[in-house]
mmCIF file of C-alpha atoms in Angstrom:
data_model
loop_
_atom_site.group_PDB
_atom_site.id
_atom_site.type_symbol
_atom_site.label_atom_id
_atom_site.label_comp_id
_atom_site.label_asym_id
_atom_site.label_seq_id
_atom_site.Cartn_x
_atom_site.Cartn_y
_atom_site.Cartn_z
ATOM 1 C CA UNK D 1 -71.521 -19.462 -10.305
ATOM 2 C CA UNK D 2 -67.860 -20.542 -10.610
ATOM 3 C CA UNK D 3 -67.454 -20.560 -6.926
ATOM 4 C CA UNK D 4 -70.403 -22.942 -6.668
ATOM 5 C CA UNK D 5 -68.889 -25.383 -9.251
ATOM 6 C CA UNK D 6 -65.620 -25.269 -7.713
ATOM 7 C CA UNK D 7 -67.501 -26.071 -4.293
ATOM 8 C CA UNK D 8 -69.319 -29.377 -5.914
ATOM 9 C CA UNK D 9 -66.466 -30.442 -7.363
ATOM 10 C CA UNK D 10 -64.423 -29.524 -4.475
ATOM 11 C CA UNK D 11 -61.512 -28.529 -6.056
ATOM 12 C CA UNK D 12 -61.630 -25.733 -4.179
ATOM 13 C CA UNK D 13 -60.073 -28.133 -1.378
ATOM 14 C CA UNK D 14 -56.688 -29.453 -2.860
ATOM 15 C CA UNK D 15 -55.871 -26.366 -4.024
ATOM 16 C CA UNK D 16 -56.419 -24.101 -0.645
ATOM 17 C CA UNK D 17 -54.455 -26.703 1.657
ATOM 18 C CA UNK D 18 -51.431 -26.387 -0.804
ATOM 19 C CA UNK D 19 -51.210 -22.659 -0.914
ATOM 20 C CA UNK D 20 -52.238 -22.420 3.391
ATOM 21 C CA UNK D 21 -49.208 -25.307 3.225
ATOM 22 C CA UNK D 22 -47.141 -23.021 1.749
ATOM 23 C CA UNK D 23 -47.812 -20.094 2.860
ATOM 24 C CA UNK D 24 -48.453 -21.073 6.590
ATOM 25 C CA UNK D 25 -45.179 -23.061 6.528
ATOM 26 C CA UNK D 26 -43.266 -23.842 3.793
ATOM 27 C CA UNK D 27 -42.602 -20.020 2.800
ATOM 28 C CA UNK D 28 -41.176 -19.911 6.719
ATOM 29 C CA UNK D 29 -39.305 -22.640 7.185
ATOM 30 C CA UNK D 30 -37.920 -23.297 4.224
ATOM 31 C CA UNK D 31 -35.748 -20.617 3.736
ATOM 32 C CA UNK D 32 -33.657 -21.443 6.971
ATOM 33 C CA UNK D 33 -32.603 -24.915 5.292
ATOM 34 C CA UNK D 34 -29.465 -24.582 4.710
ATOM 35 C CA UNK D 35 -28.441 -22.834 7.462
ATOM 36 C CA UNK D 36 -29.702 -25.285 9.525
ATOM 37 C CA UNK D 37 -27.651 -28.146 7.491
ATOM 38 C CA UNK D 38 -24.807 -26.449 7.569
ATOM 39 C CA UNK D 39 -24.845 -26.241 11.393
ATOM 40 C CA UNK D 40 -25.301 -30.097 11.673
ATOM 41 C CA UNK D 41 -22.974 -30.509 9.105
ATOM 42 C CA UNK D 42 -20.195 -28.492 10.879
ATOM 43 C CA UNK D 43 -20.656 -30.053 14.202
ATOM 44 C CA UNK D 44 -21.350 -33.798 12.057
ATOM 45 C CA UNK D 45 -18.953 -33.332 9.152
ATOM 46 C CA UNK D 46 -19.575 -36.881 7.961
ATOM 47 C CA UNK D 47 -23.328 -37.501 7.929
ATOM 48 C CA UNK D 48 -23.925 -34.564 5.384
ATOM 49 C CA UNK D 49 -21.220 -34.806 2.658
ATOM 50 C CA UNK D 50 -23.637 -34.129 0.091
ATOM 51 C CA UNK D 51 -24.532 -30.745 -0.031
ATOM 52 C CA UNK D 52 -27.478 -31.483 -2.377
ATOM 53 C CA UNK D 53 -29.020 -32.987 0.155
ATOM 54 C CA UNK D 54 -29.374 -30.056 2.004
ATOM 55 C CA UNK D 55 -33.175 -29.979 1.241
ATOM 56 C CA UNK D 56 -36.509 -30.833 3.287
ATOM 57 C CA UNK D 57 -37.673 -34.084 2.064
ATOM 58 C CA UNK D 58 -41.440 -33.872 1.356
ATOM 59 C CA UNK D 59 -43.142 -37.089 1.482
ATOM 60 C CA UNK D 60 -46.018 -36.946 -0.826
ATOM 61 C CA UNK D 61 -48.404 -40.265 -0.995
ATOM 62 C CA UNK D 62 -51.305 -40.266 -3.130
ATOM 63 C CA UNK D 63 -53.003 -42.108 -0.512
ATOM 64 C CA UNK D 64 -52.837 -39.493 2.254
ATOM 65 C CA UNK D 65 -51.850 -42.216 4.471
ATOM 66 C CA UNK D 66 -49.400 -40.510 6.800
ATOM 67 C CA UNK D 67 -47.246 -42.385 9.793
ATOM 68 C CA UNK D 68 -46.901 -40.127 12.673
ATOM 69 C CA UNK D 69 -43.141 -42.020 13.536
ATOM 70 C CA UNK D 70 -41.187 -42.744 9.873
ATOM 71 C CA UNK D 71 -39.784 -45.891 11.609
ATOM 72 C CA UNK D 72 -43.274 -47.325 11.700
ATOM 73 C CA UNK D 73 -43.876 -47.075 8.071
ATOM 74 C CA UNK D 74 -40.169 -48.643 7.346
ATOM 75 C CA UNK D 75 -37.623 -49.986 9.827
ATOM 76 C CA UNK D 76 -34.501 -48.860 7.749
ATOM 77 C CA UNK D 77 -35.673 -44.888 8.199
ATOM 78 C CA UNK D 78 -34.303 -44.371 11.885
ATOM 79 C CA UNK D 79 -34.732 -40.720 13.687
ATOM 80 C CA UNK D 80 -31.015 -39.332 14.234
ATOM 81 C CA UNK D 81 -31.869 -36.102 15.704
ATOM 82 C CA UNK D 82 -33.912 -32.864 15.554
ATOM 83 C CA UNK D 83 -32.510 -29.809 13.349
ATOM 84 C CA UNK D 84 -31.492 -26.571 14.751
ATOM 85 C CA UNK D 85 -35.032 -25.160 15.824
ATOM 86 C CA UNK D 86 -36.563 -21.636 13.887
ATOM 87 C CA UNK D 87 -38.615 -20.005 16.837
ATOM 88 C CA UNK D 88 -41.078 -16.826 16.121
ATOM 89 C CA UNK D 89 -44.093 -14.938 17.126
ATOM 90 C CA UNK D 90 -46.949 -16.265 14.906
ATOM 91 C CA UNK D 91 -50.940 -15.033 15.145
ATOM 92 C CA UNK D 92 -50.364 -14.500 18.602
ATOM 93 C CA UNK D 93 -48.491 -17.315 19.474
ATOM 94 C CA UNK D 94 -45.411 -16.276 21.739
ATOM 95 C CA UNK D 95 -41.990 -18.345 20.315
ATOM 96 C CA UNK D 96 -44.022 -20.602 18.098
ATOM 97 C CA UNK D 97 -41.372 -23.691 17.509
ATOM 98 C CA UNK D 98 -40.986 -25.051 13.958
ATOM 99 C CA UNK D 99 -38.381 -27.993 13.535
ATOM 100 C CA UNK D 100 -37.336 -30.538 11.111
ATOM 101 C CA UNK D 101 -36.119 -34.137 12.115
ATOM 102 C CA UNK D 102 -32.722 -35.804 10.428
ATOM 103 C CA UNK D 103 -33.223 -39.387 9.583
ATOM 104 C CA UNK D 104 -30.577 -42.085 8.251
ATOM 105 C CA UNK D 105 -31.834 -44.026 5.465
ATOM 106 C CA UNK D 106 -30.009 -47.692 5.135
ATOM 107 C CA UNK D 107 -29.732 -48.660 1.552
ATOM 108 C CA UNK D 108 -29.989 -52.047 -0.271
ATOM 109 C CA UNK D 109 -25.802 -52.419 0.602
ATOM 110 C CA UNK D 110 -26.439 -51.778 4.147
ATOM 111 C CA UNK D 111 -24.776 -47.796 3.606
ATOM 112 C CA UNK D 112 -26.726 -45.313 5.749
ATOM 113 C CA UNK D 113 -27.837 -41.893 4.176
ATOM 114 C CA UNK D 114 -29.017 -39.002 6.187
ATOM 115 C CA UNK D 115 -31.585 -36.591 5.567
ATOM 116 C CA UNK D 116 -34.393 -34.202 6.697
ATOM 117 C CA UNK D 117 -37.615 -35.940 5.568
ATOM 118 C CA UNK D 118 -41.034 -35.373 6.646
ATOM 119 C CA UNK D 119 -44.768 -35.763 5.382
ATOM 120 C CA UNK D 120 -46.836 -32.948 3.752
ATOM 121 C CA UNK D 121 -49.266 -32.893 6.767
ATOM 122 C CA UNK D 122 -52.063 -31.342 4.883
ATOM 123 C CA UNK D 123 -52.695 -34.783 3.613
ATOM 124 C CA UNK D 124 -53.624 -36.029 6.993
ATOM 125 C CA UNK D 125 -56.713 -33.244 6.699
ATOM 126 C CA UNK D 126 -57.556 -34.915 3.205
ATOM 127 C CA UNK D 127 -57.653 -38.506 4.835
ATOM 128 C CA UNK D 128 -59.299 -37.304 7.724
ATOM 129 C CA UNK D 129 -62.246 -35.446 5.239
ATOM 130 C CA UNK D 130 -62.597 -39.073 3.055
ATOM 131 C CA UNK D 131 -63.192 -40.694 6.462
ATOM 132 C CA UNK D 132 -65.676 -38.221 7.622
ATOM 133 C CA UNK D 133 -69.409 -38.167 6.484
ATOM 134 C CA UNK D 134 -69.660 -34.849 6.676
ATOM 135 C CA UNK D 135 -67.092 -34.154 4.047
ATOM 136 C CA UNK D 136 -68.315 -37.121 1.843
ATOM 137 C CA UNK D 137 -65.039 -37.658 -0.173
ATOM 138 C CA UNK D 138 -64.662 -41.080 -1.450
ATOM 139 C CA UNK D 139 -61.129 -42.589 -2.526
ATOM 140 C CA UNK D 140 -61.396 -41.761 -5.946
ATOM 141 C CA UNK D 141 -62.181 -38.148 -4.804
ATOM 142 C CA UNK D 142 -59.847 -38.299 -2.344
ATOM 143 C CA UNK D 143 -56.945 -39.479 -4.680
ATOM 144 C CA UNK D 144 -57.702 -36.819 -7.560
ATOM 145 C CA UNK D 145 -57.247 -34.466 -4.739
ATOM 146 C CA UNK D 146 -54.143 -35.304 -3.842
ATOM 147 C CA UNK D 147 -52.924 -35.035 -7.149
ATOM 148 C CA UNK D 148 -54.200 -31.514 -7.217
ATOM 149 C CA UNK D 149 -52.259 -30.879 -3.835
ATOM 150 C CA UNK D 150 -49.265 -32.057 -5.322
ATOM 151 C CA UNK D 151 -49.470 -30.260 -8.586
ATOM 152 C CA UNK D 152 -50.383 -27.409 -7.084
ATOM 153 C CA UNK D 153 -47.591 -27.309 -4.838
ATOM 154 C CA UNK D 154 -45.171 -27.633 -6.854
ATOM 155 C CA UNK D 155 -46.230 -25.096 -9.436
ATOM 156 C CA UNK D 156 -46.177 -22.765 -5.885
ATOM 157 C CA UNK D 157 -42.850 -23.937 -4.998
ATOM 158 C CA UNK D 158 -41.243 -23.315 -8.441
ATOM 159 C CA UNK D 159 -42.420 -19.857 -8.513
ATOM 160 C CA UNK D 160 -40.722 -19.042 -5.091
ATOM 161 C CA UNK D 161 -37.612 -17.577 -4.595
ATOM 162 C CA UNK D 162 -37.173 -18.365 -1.221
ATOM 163 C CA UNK D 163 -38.206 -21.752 -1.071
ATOM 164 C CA UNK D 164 -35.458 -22.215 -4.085
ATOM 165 C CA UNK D 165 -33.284 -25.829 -3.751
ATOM 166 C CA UNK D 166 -34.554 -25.880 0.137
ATOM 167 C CA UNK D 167 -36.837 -28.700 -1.152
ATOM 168 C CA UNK D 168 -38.128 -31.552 -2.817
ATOM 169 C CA UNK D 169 -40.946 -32.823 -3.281
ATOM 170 C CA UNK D 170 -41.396 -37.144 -3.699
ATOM 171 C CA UNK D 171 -44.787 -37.926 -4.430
ATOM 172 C CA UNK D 172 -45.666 -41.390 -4.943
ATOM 173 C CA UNK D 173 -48.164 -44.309 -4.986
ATOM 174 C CA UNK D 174 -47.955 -47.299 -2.694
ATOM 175 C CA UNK D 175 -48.147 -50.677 -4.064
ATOM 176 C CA UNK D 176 -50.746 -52.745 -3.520
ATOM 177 C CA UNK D 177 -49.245 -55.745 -1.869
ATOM 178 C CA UNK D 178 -47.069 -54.167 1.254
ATOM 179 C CA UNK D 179 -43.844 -53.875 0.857
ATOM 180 C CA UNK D 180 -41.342 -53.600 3.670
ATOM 181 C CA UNK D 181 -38.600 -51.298 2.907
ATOM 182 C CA UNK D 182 -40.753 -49.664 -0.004
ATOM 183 C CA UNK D 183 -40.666 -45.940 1.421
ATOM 184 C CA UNK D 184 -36.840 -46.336 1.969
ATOM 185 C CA UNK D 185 -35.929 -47.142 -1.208
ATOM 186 C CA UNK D 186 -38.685 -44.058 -2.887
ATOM 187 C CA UNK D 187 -36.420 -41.767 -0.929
ATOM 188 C CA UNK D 188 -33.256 -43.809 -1.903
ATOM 189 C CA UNK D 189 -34.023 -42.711 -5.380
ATOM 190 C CA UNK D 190 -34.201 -38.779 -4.243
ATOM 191 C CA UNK D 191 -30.827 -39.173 -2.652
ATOM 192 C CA UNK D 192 -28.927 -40.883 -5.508
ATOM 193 C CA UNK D 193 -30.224 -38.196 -7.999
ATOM 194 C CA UNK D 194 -29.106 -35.268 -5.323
ATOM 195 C CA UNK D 195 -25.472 -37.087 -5.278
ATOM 196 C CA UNK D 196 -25.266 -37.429 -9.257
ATOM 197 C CA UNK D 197 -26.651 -33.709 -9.343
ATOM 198 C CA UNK D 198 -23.607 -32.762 -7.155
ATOM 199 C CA UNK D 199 -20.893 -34.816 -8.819
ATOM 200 C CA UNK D 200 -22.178 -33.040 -12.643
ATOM 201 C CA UNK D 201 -21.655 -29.646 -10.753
ATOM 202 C CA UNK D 202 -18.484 -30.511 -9.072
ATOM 203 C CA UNK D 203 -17.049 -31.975 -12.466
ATOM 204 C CA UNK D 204 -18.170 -29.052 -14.331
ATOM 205 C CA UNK D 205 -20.854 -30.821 -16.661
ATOM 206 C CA UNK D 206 -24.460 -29.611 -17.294
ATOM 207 C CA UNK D 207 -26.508 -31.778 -14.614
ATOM 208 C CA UNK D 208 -29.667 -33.329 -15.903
ATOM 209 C CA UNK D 209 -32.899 -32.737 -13.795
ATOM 210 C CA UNK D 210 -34.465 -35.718 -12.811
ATOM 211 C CA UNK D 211 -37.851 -36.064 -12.960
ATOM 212 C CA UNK D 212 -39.611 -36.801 -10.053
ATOM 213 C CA UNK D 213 -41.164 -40.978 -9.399
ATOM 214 C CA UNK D 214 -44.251 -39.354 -10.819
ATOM 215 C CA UNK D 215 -43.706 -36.721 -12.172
ATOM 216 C CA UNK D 216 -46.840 -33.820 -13.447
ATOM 217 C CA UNK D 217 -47.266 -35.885 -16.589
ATOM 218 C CA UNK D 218 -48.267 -38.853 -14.652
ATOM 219 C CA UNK D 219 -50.662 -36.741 -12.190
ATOM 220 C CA UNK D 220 -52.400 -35.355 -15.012
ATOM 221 C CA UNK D 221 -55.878 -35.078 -13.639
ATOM 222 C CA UNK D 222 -57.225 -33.545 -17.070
ATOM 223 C CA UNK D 223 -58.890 -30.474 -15.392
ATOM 224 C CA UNK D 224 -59.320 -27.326 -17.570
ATOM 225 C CA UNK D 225 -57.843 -24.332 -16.914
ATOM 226 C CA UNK D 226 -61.442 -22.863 -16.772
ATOM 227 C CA UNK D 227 -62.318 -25.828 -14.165
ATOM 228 C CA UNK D 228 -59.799 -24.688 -12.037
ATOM 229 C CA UNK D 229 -60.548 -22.746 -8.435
ATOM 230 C CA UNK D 230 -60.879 -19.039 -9.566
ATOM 231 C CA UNK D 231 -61.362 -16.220 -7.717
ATOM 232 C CA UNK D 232 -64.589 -14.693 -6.367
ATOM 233 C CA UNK D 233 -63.476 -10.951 -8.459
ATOM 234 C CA UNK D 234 -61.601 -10.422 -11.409
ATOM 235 C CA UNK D 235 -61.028 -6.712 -11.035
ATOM 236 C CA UNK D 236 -58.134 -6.788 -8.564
ATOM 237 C CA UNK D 237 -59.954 -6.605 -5.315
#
């Protein structure tokens, strides 16, 4: 009975492409972060001065509208170069590649800032399922699910120790009226909080956490824990 409620709600969606996210990829690549930026930063030792920074970028938009290029969806993100690649045997793939692109971001004073940014690709499956008949999600469906995805995420995320400060997560909501550079300046925000974060350390002081641009408060879908996906058993099997 729960299983069928979860199924005509389809909650049961959100939630299984965030944990397949994370434990398909995230939980793999994540881990070899900072090695990675440390590499770059060794051979570049003046694109990656913050150490903070050291992080994959997660794009998160409500929407689910994903660019394949970055530089599409905002002319001052720019590809630099491609990140030191993690190569491994994966359900029977021989030296299955997984990489992570460096971007510069230009700021408002023209000052470029470079990081490893990408989109939560799941999202592209939960645009593709609102566009398909079959699936018959409409955009209010297919917004509370993104929500879910993100919320569910990030209570994965937090609970992993090997995914710990390899990350973070910027979910937002696009205006309505198009904005140019608006995508620049959402990660703008992320990098300016990563640089104060690093300055409290370096100084000695407690650093404040910043919340997120929207943070869980904000994506409160008001789902019950009972309304939740649940599991088929409850006796450990």
């Amino acid at each position: 009975e729960m299983s069928e409620m979860s199924e005509r709600s389809k909650q049961n969606v959100a939630h299984g492409l965030a944990w397949s996210y994370y434990v398909g990829y995230l939980k793999i690549v994540l881990p070899q972060m900072k090695k990675s930026m440390e590499e770059f930063s060794r051979a570049n030792p003046n694109l990656l001065v913050c150490r903070k920074t050291w992080k994959l970028h997660i794009l998160v938009p409500l929407s689910c509208h994903v660019y394949d290029e970055l530089e599409k969806a905002d002319s001052n993100i720019q590809y630099v170069t491609d990140l030191t690649e993690t190569t491994l045997a994966r359900a029977g793939t021989k030296k299955r590649v997984y990489k992570h692109s460096l971007y510069a971001i230009r700021d408002e004073e023209n000052q470029l800032w470079h990081c490893a940014v990408e989109y939560a690709t799941p999202l592209q499956s939960l645009y593709a399922m609102s566009q398909d008949e079959c699936a018959a999600f409409s955009r209010e469906e297919r917004l509370e699910q993104a929500k879910l995805f993100y919320r569910t995420l990030e209570e994965i995320l937090k609970g992993s120790k090997e995914c710990a400060d390899a990350y973070r997560l910027i979910a937002y909501e696009e205006p309505e009226e198009a904005e140019t550079h608006f995508l620049s300046r959402e990660i703008m925000w992320h990098l300016r909080q990563e640089h104060r974060e690093e300055i409290a350390v370096l100084e000695g002081s407690q650093p404040h956490t910043p919340s997120t641009a929207l943070d869980s408060a904000e994506l409160n879908l008001q789902i019950s824990v009972s309304d939740l996906p649940q599991p088929l058993r409850t006796d450990g099997f």
